[in-house]
Amino acid sequence: MKLNYSIGIDIGGTNTDIGIVSADGKIIDKENLPTNEYYDADLYMKDVAEKIKILLERNKISEIDGIGIGAPNGNTYTGSIDNAPNLNFKGQVKLAEMMKKYIDTKVVVSNDANAAAYGEMIYGGAKNLDHFITFTLGTGVGSGIIIDRKLILGSTSTAGELGHSIIIINGRQCGCGRKGCLETYTSAGGIRRTALELMEHNPYYSGVLKDIAPENLTSKMVGDAANAGDPIGIQTFENVGYLLGIAMANAVTFSAPQAIFLMGGPVHAGEVLMKPLRKSFDEHLLNIYQGTVDIRVSELKDNEVAILGAAALCQL
Amino acid sequence: MKLNYSIGIDIGGTNTDIGIVSADGKIIDKENLPTNEYYDADLYMKDVAEKIKILLERNKISEIDGIGIGAPNGNTYTGSIDNAPNLNFKGQVKLAEMMKKYIDTKVVVSNDANAAAYGEMIYGGAKNLDHFITFTLGTGVGSGIIIDRKLILGSTSTAGELGHSIIIINGRQCGCGRKGCLETYTSAGGIRRTALELMEHNPYYSGVLKDIAPENLTSKMVGDAANAGDPIGIQTFENVGYLLGIAMANAVTFSAPQAIFLMGGPVHAGEVLMKPLRKSFDEHLLNIYQGTVDIRVSELKDNEVAILGAAALCQL
């Protein structure tokens, strides 16, 4: 199918970003709205639709493939957001249905991690791949799974929650109520937590991270320290890479993908993460898969992936 | 599509079983051949084809949907067996191509665990399910994954090796060369191993399992002991159920299935396995999936699943 322009909407707890995306994956214009100032979802969608109309007019675009919406707890089957904890809209909010009242086009809703995976396929490094998985390291660890160029939704539209696969039985307490989830170790917060734990166990450590108040420490600081040769920083990312490598090797036993893509802030730490990650992945990958799977960094920019992923959903 | 009769071929290291399967999943007649007496794959396929012709003639059947072959290391994409360790045929053996020389029909090859999953969908308890996963407990732990009624093969035809997902990092040595694979704990051999370890750690134990020479102990004996109230037997199956429950909860984060089916000998231990398994699964299942996934026992008989699974492949 010949791609036209698509609209990508990224609904965050604070802001809503709305972009027009060209067929070759460029965000040609953007608008935004303060999500947290709305309590009536229908009024909110009406204003989002107004912004879209402004964008289309300003760019003299009359035809679009559709509107894609990436949102926390976005449900592709129902076109709704279901009980999203960080939004003012409670219960099930049927965004697609609401939007169609204002703009009569294809509207597809998905959660942000699934949208990111689809974005990688339509606009990023997976254009020519049939089978791949993405892991997004951020506040949590999101994931999206593509098999035979289809986004895996499962029976509930909530497939691909690999951040909540249990990597260490009875491990760290997770916000989900269980213990040992991958994201307790490899999210931005998990990285921070590992650095703090390592400092606690190394009382004689006197590097750069020691001087930062624990509440101010970020995964970015840990990554910067690692890249400057700091031993706690290095050890932290070795730990993250080790566990991510195992989680990825486990994911391969499921869908035998051609590649696994990493995205999100901590990935910018670079080789201090990627080197131990690749080593662990190779060590823990079942022999029959050796040489069949690449570990790659996403080709979408962090600040564009949400809109691009949402826009890509129009091709679903 | 209206189903006709299908041929299911189960290639084992010692024996090859060949069955005619009716549309409603009954094996109406069978033949077999000694796999291990053949060193020439083409001659072997010729003799298998002869057996099929005998079966068809004896049962006055002129039309079949096709021939399905379940085999260790069966590759669906290439119609071949690739480097199967327990067969005399080395390298890549293109079974489908060979068979078509003798019987001109659809021929589909798959590994036995994937075939079992497909059999559950066509003839078993998953006839009305779109998304499910099967775990087969046996010499190893096999698995098959169905998403949107499609068998997941991945990029290499070797998707669905959940028996080799790592459940305990640096855990038990696995035959695959790595450590902590699910099958080291939950295969028949893993069950035996757990019982022996528990006895070693409980020197005052004096139950029925104590009297069995370690080399003679089987997972069936452990299951029988558990059902007779033996504490080591019970504890062993509690451990197996606990770890399987976690592995299954992890699998749900991948494909959000409607059900997970268990098959294989150890499943006949019954509630001593199923009760701790369900408890662990519920405890370790991410909240968003609660109430959406059933743990079920396969509706295919152990001694029929290989032929039925292979025959089901004709519908692939």
XYZ file of C-alpha atoms in Angstrom:
632
model
C 0.000 0.000 0.000
C 1.195 3.491 -0.828
C 1.595 5.404 2.422
C 0.219 8.909 2.793
C 0.496 11.168 5.781
C -0.554 9.746 9.142
C -1.413 11.394 12.422
C 0.390 10.131 15.515
C -0.932 11.011 18.959
C 1.111 10.316 22.069
C -1.004 10.565 25.203
C 1.069 11.087 28.326
C -0.134 11.870 31.823
C 0.913 15.522 31.514
C 1.055 16.257 27.804
C -0.488 15.070 24.588
C 1.693 15.382 21.507
C 0.103 15.345 18.086
C 2.192 15.051 14.940
C 1.796 14.697 11.197
C 4.105 11.995 9.892
C 5.104 11.657 6.252
C 5.351 8.284 4.512
C 9.119 8.249 4.986
C 8.840 8.727 8.754
C 9.399 12.444 9.176
C 7.389 14.415 11.718
C 6.586 17.404 9.577
C 4.572 19.395 12.104
C 3.413 19.087 15.728
C 0.894 20.427 18.225
C 0.267 19.631 21.869
C -2.351 19.767 24.607
C -2.162 19.541 28.406
C -3.710 16.091 29.103
C -3.911 16.721 32.833
C -6.179 19.755 32.423
C -8.976 17.600 31.001
C -11.423 15.569 33.076
C -13.981 14.989 30.323
C -12.560 12.560 27.752
C -15.008 13.554 25.047
C -14.133 17.238 25.362
C -10.476 16.220 25.338
C -10.869 14.255 22.088
C -12.776 17.167 20.579
C -9.831 19.484 21.287
C -7.349 16.882 19.982
C -9.401 16.714 16.781
C -9.285 20.519 16.523
C -5.505 20.403 16.784
C -5.376 17.798 14.022
C -7.515 19.988 11.782
C -5.187 22.937 12.452
C -2.178 20.782 11.543
C -3.753 19.513 8.328
C -4.798 22.999 7.256
C -1.445 24.562 8.105
C 0.363 21.935 6.029
C -2.207 21.891 3.219
C -2.822 18.150 3.637
C -6.235 16.818 2.679
C -5.727 13.055 2.797
C -4.411 10.935 5.673
C -4.075 7.174 6.216
C -5.585 7.536 9.631
C -4.973 8.482 13.229
C -2.871 6.360 15.567
C -3.041 6.817 19.310
C -0.389 5.517 21.695
C -1.485 5.634 25.298
C -0.866 3.915 28.621
C -3.197 0.888 28.782
C -4.316 1.489 25.200
C -6.427 -1.420 23.979
C -6.277 -2.098 20.240
C -9.297 -4.406 20.164
C -11.662 -1.935 21.796
C -10.018 1.306 20.665
C -10.016 2.428 24.266
C -7.827 3.298 27.217
C -8.666 0.936 30.067
C -8.179 2.095 33.662
C -5.001 4.049 32.980
C -3.516 4.874 36.383
C -1.887 8.184 35.390
C -4.779 9.795 33.560
C -7.778 11.740 34.835
C -10.086 9.608 32.663
C -11.278 6.657 34.698
C -12.575 3.242 33.630
C -12.794 2.396 29.938
C -12.521 5.427 27.667
C -13.438 4.689 24.048
C -11.057 7.093 22.333
C -11.400 5.718 18.806
C -15.175 6.002 18.865
C -14.985 9.548 20.258
C -12.414 10.654 17.704
C -14.477 9.332 14.792
C -17.286 11.699 15.738
C -14.963 14.580 14.925
C -12.766 13.150 12.170
C -14.115 10.295 10.098
C -11.028 8.175 9.405
C -9.340 4.990 10.578
C -8.416 5.354 14.267
C -6.150 2.785 15.968
C -5.280 2.763 19.674
C -2.432 0.837 21.285
C -0.230 0.972 24.324
C 2.971 2.964 23.858
C 5.409 0.020 23.899
C 3.484 -1.851 21.229
C 3.248 1.353 19.190
C 7.032 1.781 19.471
C 7.601 -1.720 18.088
C 5.266 -1.055 15.184
C 7.011 2.269 14.575
C 10.338 0.457 14.324
C 8.853 -1.717 11.584
C 7.160 1.030 9.547
C 9.693 3.847 9.953
C 12.790 2.456 11.728
C 15.389 -0.289 11.591
C 12.960 -3.166 11.126
C 11.527 -2.144 7.759
C 12.786 -5.357 6.192
C 12.317 -7.710 9.147
C 9.448 -10.145 9.629
C 10.170 -11.131 13.235
C 11.532 -8.930 15.985
C 11.055 -7.768 19.555
C 11.629 -4.342 21.092
C 12.534 -3.535 24.683
C 12.074 0.061 25.837
C 14.010 0.980 28.965
C 12.356 3.882 30.753
C 10.273 4.411 33.866
C 9.322 0.793 33.331
C 10.472 -1.700 30.730
C 8.072 -1.910 27.815
C 8.153 -4.408 25.012
C 6.506 -5.078 21.692
C 6.555 -8.277 19.677
C 6.286 -8.601 15.909
C 5.810 -12.022 14.322
C 5.323 -12.359 10.564
C 5.117 -8.537 10.425
C 2.092 -8.607 12.739
C 1.945 -6.894 16.116
C 1.198 -9.525 18.751
C -1.809 -8.484 20.841
C -2.922 -11.836 22.253
C -6.397 -12.477 23.600
C -6.574 -9.259 25.608
C -4.569 -6.729 23.549
C -2.057 -6.758 26.417
C 0.528 -9.180 25.007
C 4.164 -8.108 25.148
C 4.667 -7.188 28.795
C 8.150 -8.674 29.011
C 9.166 -6.025 31.554
C 7.000 -8.027 33.939
C 8.457 -11.431 33.184
C 10.075 -12.701 36.362
C 13.836 -12.813 35.877
C 14.829 -13.526 39.493
C 12.408 -15.581 41.562
C 11.704 -13.745 44.829
C 13.862 -10.893 43.602
C 13.257 -7.167 43.963
C 9.831 -5.856 44.863
C 8.072 -4.546 41.761
C 5.440 -1.817 41.597
C 3.070 -4.451 40.147
C 2.961 -6.183 43.519
C 5.091 -9.159 42.546
C 8.799 -9.779 42.915
C 11.731 -10.117 40.548
C 10.222 -8.566 37.407
C 12.760 -7.643 34.729
C 11.889 -3.965 35.085
C 12.933 -3.842 38.745
C 16.494 -4.367 37.466
C 16.639 -2.845 34.000
C 14.333 0.193 34.021
C 15.812 3.624 34.747
C 14.707 3.179 38.362
C 16.162 -0.332 38.478
C 19.528 0.976 37.279
C 19.464 3.656 39.969
C 18.542 1.019 42.547
C 21.440 -1.235 41.530
C 23.924 1.647 41.766
C 22.652 2.547 45.247
C 22.831 -1.096 46.376
C 26.359 -1.462 45.050
C 27.451 1.696 46.878
C 25.891 0.368 50.069
C 27.920 -2.837 49.696
C 31.110 -0.952 48.863
C 31.634 1.441 51.772
C 35.143 2.361 50.606
C 33.922 3.535 47.190
C 34.641 7.234 46.799
C 33.782 7.962 43.162
C 31.560 10.598 41.573
C 28.282 8.851 42.375
C 29.030 8.943 46.098
C 28.612 12.718 46.147
C 25.110 12.661 44.734
C 22.237 12.541 47.200
C 20.417 9.209 46.630
C 17.130 10.984 45.839
C 18.863 12.975 43.087
C 20.670 10.048 41.462
C 19.473 9.212 37.937
C 20.252 6.375 35.547
C 21.785 8.990 33.233
C 24.296 9.940 35.959
C 25.148 6.275 36.458
C 25.679 5.875 32.702
C 27.839 8.986 32.499
C 29.896 7.752 35.460
C 30.325 4.353 33.797
C 31.535 6.026 30.614
C 34.021 8.061 32.669
C 35.412 4.805 34.102
C 33.662 4.859 37.475
C 33.658 1.319 38.931
C 30.139 1.485 40.439
C 28.776 2.865 37.178
C 30.497 0.132 35.196
C 29.393 -2.635 37.551
C 25.807 -1.356 37.494
C 25.610 -1.513 33.706
C 27.333 -4.906 33.695
C 24.535 -6.130 35.930
C 21.836 -4.562 33.747
C 23.401 -5.990 30.587
C 23.766 -9.422 32.177
C 20.105 -9.651 33.177
C 18.804 -8.102 29.947
C 20.890 -10.604 27.997
C 19.203 -13.484 29.814
C 15.743 -11.961 29.386
C 16.402 -11.517 25.664
C 17.725 -15.072 25.286
C 14.527 -16.259 26.988
C 12.412 -14.147 24.643
C 14.125 -15.797 21.670
C 12.909 -19.229 22.829
C 9.408 -17.880 22.370
C 9.337 -16.368 18.897
C 12.754 -16.951 17.302
C 13.068 -13.341 16.066
C 15.664 -12.025 13.614
C 16.498 -9.092 15.853
C 15.880 -7.536 19.235
C 15.838 -3.731 19.371
C 16.633 -1.687 22.438
C 15.277 1.819 22.982
C 14.978 4.371 25.749
C 17.259 6.686 27.723
C 19.614 4.162 29.366
C 20.547 2.776 25.938
C 22.525 5.989 25.332
C 25.020 4.754 27.903
C 26.357 2.912 24.847
C 28.983 0.205 25.045
C 29.057 0.109 28.870
C 25.594 -1.417 28.485
C 25.779 -3.073 25.070
C 29.029 -4.957 25.609
C 27.954 -6.913 28.720
C 24.485 -7.287 27.218
C 25.793 -8.923 24.032
C 28.163 -11.122 26.061
C 25.361 -12.329 28.315
C 23.006 -12.802 25.380
C 25.552 -14.968 23.553
C 26.249 -17.017 26.668
C 22.577 -17.607 27.434
C 21.232 -18.097 23.919
C 20.224 -21.692 23.139
C 22.610 -23.211 20.587
C 20.007 -23.612 17.825
C 19.518 -19.823 17.758
C 23.212 -18.890 17.693
C 23.927 -16.558 14.807
C 20.256 -16.013 13.948
C 19.442 -12.989 16.152
C 20.943 -9.484 16.178
C 20.841 -7.191 19.189
C 20.347 -3.695 17.818
C 19.679 -0.174 18.970
C 16.442 1.380 17.728
C 16.745 3.644 14.705
C 13.975 5.908 16.016
C 14.905 8.933 18.100
C 13.787 8.909 21.750
C 11.893 12.169 21.337
C 10.158 10.994 18.143
C 9.374 7.333 18.822
C 6.062 8.006 20.597
C 4.566 10.019 17.718
C 6.123 7.795 15.036
C 4.928 4.639 16.771
C 1.416 6.022 17.094
C 1.379 7.138 13.449
C 2.622 3.698 12.360
C -0.483 2.117 13.923
C -2.469 3.452 10.942
C -0.852 0.632 8.917
C -2.000 -2.051 11.396
C -12.633 -26.142 5.122
C -14.201 -29.609 5.264
C -11.667 -32.027 6.763
C -11.033 -35.405 5.197
C -8.698 -38.102 6.422
C -5.123 -37.083 7.182
C -1.960 -39.084 7.615
C 0.068 -38.443 10.752
C 3.649 -39.696 10.970
C 5.534 -39.668 14.247
C 9.249 -40.161 13.706
C 11.056 -41.325 16.828
C 14.627 -42.506 17.172
C 13.554 -46.141 17.417
C 10.127 -46.340 15.817
C 8.090 -44.550 13.213
C 4.335 -44.628 13.755
C 2.030 -43.929 10.852
C -1.677 -43.387 11.376
C -4.790 -42.456 9.428
C -6.756 -39.826 11.307
C -10.418 -39.055 10.646
C -11.783 -35.518 10.579
C -13.062 -35.892 14.146
C -9.638 -36.875 15.479
C -9.839 -40.658 15.625
C -6.842 -42.772 14.653
C -8.644 -45.336 12.550
C -5.652 -47.496 11.582
C -1.898 -47.620 12.196
C 1.348 -49.052 10.861
C 4.920 -48.730 12.008
C 8.532 -49.034 10.875
C 11.846 -49.359 12.736
C 13.455 -45.915 12.198
C 16.807 -47.047 13.558
C 17.218 -49.772 10.902
C 17.399 -47.190 8.125
C 20.517 -45.257 7.148
C 19.288 -44.044 3.763
C 16.573 -41.411 4.270
C 15.204 -41.759 0.765
C 14.745 -45.526 1.125
C 13.158 -44.875 4.511
C 10.644 -42.417 3.027
C 9.900 -44.892 0.229
C 8.999 -47.543 2.816
C 6.949 -45.036 4.844
C 5.051 -44.210 1.637
C 4.430 -47.943 1.054
C 2.960 -48.223 4.550
C 0.680 -45.263 3.842
C -0.526 -46.900 0.628
C -1.249 -50.111 2.552
C -3.208 -48.142 5.157
C -5.238 -46.283 2.533
C -6.031 -49.454 0.608
C -6.925 -51.454 3.725
C -9.340 -48.732 4.800
C -10.661 -48.014 1.301
C -9.699 -44.342 1.517
C -8.899 -42.582 -1.739
C -8.689 -38.940 -0.698
C -6.559 -37.379 2.056
C -5.908 -33.800 3.158
C -2.211 -34.491 3.271
C 0.618 -36.007 5.242
C 1.921 -34.442 8.445
C 5.269 -35.429 9.876
C 6.296 -34.738 13.472
C 9.994 -35.276 14.053
C 12.806 -34.144 16.308
C 14.282 -30.958 14.765
C 11.556 -30.930 12.117
C 11.685 -27.687 10.141
C 8.366 -26.490 8.742
C 9.864 -23.926 6.370
C 12.175 -26.374 4.604
C 10.133 -29.559 5.092
C 13.224 -31.183 6.509
C 14.779 -32.681 9.613
C 17.890 -30.677 10.459
C 20.761 -32.376 12.313
C 18.549 -34.510 14.538
C 20.823 -35.957 17.219
C 18.905 -39.239 17.729
C 18.459 -40.280 14.105
C 20.776 -42.097 11.711
C 20.067 -39.466 9.046
C 22.676 -36.739 9.322
C 22.623 -33.116 8.193
C 19.518 -31.705 6.514
C 17.105 -34.382 5.333
C 14.384 -33.047 3.038
C 11.579 -35.400 4.044
C 8.716 -33.505 2.414
C 10.453 -33.427 -0.958
C 11.284 -37.142 -0.723
C 7.752 -38.106 0.273
C 6.231 -36.183 -2.619
C 8.134 -38.387 -5.049
C 6.106 -41.328 -3.791
C 2.796 -39.721 -2.827
C 1.830 -36.484 -4.509
C 0.012 -34.578 -1.761
C 0.564 -31.773 0.745
C 3.368 -32.752 3.128
C 4.079 -30.685 6.247
C 6.970 -31.279 8.648
C 7.274 -29.885 12.172
C 8.961 -30.672 15.446
C 6.919 -32.867 17.777
C 6.111 -30.199 20.398
C 4.781 -27.782 17.786
C 2.794 -30.610 16.216
C 1.286 -31.439 19.625
C 0.106 -27.839 20.036
C -1.454 -27.853 16.596
C -3.086 -31.201 17.376
C -4.670 -29.683 20.485
C -6.212 -27.003 18.277
C -7.494 -29.252 15.473
C -8.534 -32.312 17.492
C -8.251 -31.489 21.217
C -9.307 -29.010 23.856
C -8.359 -25.877 21.931
C -10.784 -26.260 19.014
C -12.454 -22.980 19.922
C -9.419 -21.052 21.162
C -7.466 -18.461 19.193
C -4.515 -18.070 21.565
C -2.918 -20.778 23.660
C 0.366 -22.399 24.637
C 1.162 -26.049 25.311
C 3.852 -27.452 27.587
C 4.755 -31.129 27.152
C 6.565 -32.658 30.119
C 8.638 -35.633 29.001
C 12.306 -36.421 28.448
C 12.583 -32.681 27.911
C 9.986 -29.946 28.156
C 8.514 -29.110 24.767
C 6.218 -26.251 23.974
C 4.094 -24.955 21.154
C 2.573 -21.517 20.786
C -0.610 -20.621 18.934
C -1.482 -16.977 18.307
C -4.560 -16.037 16.259
C -4.941 -19.771 15.456
C -1.495 -19.748 13.811
C 1.395 -21.934 14.920
C 4.309 -19.671 15.817
C 7.433 -20.715 13.919
C 9.506 -17.531 14.040
C 12.324 -16.774 11.652
C 13.892 -20.232 11.914
C 10.927 -22.591 12.397
C 12.326 -23.221 15.892
C 10.121 -20.866 17.917
C 8.495 -22.275 21.041
C 11.411 -23.750 22.962
C 10.154 -22.636 26.366
C 11.693 -25.714 27.994
C 14.976 -23.897 27.409
C 13.947 -20.576 28.886
C 16.129 -19.920 31.910
C 13.992 -20.085 35.041
C 16.808 -20.000 37.625
C 19.924 -18.060 36.695
C 22.986 -20.277 37.246
C 20.652 -23.114 38.198
C 20.923 -26.779 37.284
C 23.165 -27.879 34.437
C 21.097 -28.565 31.316
C 21.914 -30.986 28.512
C 21.940 -27.976 26.165
C 25.136 -26.754 27.807
C 23.550 -23.875 29.693
C 22.254 -23.649 33.244
C 18.853 -23.230 34.846
C 16.626 -24.165 31.891
C 13.014 -24.912 32.824
C 13.387 -28.510 31.669
C 16.138 -29.253 34.182
C 13.439 -28.877 36.859
C 10.169 -29.882 35.226
C 10.963 -32.666 32.746
C 10.641 -36.286 33.879
C 14.382 -36.273 34.551
C 14.129 -32.971 36.409
C 11.418 -34.378 38.657
C 13.578 -37.408 39.424
C 16.522 -35.103 40.121
C 14.495 -32.995 42.566
C 13.306 -36.089 44.446
C 16.882 -37.370 44.739
C 18.131 -33.962 45.926
C 15.385 -33.734 48.501
C 16.232 -37.197 49.824
C 19.873 -36.225 50.051
C 18.904 -33.204 52.138
C 16.553 -35.209 54.323
C 18.661 -38.051 55.710
C 15.955 -39.109 58.182
C 13.374 -39.647 55.419
C 12.375 -43.318 55.334
C 9.471 -43.409 52.861
C 8.864 -45.581 49.795
C 11.223 -43.668 47.521
C 14.162 -44.361 49.816
C 14.053 -48.076 48.911
C 14.421 -47.463 45.190
C 17.939 -47.438 43.766
C 18.553 -43.916 42.400
C 19.203 -45.258 38.883
C 15.783 -46.963 38.885
C 13.782 -44.017 40.205
C 11.286 -42.586 37.701
C 9.072 -39.493 37.745
C 6.087 -41.882 37.693
C 7.261 -43.442 40.983
C 7.640 -39.989 42.495
C 4.123 -39.090 41.350
C 2.669 -42.318 42.724
C 4.460 -41.729 46.035
C 3.095 -38.171 46.178
C -0.416 -39.462 45.609
C 0.087 -41.996 48.406
C 1.013 -39.130 50.755
C 4.790 -39.516 50.695
C 6.382 -36.246 51.857
C 9.309 -36.307 49.397
C 6.920 -37.062 46.535
C 4.627 -34.230 47.585
C 7.469 -31.769 48.045
C 8.933 -32.681 44.666
C 5.698 -31.955 42.852
C 5.197 -28.775 44.869
C 8.556 -27.627 43.557
C 7.717 -28.616 39.969
C 4.333 -26.883 40.171
C 5.884 -23.777 41.704
C 8.464 -23.362 38.929
C 6.056 -24.297 36.131
C 3.603 -21.727 37.479
C 6.242 -19.015 37.208
C 7.297 -20.136 33.724
C 3.682 -20.085 32.603
C 3.058 -16.650 34.145
C 6.131 -15.447 32.231
C 4.821 -16.983 29.003
C 1.565 -15.080 29.460
C 3.463 -11.757 29.401
C 4.517 -12.702 25.895
C 1.342 -13.682 24.068
C -1.579 -13.181 26.493
C -3.135 -16.586 25.710
C -6.614 -17.746 26.733
C -5.278 -21.044 28.026
C -2.138 -23.015 28.728
C -2.328 -26.787 28.196
C -0.166 -29.321 29.960
C 0.614 -32.719 28.474
C 2.984 -35.620 29.050
C 3.466 -38.399 31.598
C 4.084 -36.361 34.769
C 0.746 -34.590 34.294
C -0.978 -37.848 35.306
C 0.265 -37.232 38.845
C -2.880 -35.077 38.937
C -3.675 -32.680 41.749
C -0.307 -33.148 43.516
C 1.066 -31.276 40.501
C -1.900 -29.173 39.405
C -2.720 -27.682 42.798
C 0.692 -26.114 43.510
C 0.970 -25.214 39.823
C -2.291 -23.257 39.828
C -1.383 -21.609 43.143
C 2.010 -20.489 41.840
C 0.528 -19.368 38.519
C -2.062 -17.202 40.292
C 0.573 -15.709 42.582
C 2.972 -14.919 39.762
C 0.522 -13.781 37.095
C 0.636 -10.040 36.375
C -2.587 -8.377 37.592
C -3.803 -7.339 34.126
C -3.990 -11.017 33.099
C -5.810 -12.261 36.207
C -8.897 -14.204 35.235
C -8.037 -14.270 31.527
C -5.993 -17.509 31.322
C -6.977 -21.103 32.155
C -4.476 -23.799 33.059
C -5.773 -26.994 31.492
C -4.759 -30.578 30.901
C -4.523 -31.630 27.251
C -7.533 -33.453 25.845
C -5.312 -35.615 23.642
C -4.144 -39.000 24.941
C -0.408 -39.396 25.552
C -0.186 -42.376 23.199
C -2.111 -40.593 20.440
C -0.834 -37.018 20.589
C 2.179 -37.630 18.324
C 0.132 -39.053 15.441
C -2.756 -36.623 15.973
C -0.392 -33.669 16.152
C 1.363 -34.736 12.971
C -1.947 -35.312 11.171
C -3.172 -31.878 12.314
C -0.240 -30.263 10.476
C -2.087 -30.949 7.210
C -4.377 -28.036 8.170
C -1.418 -25.651 8.642
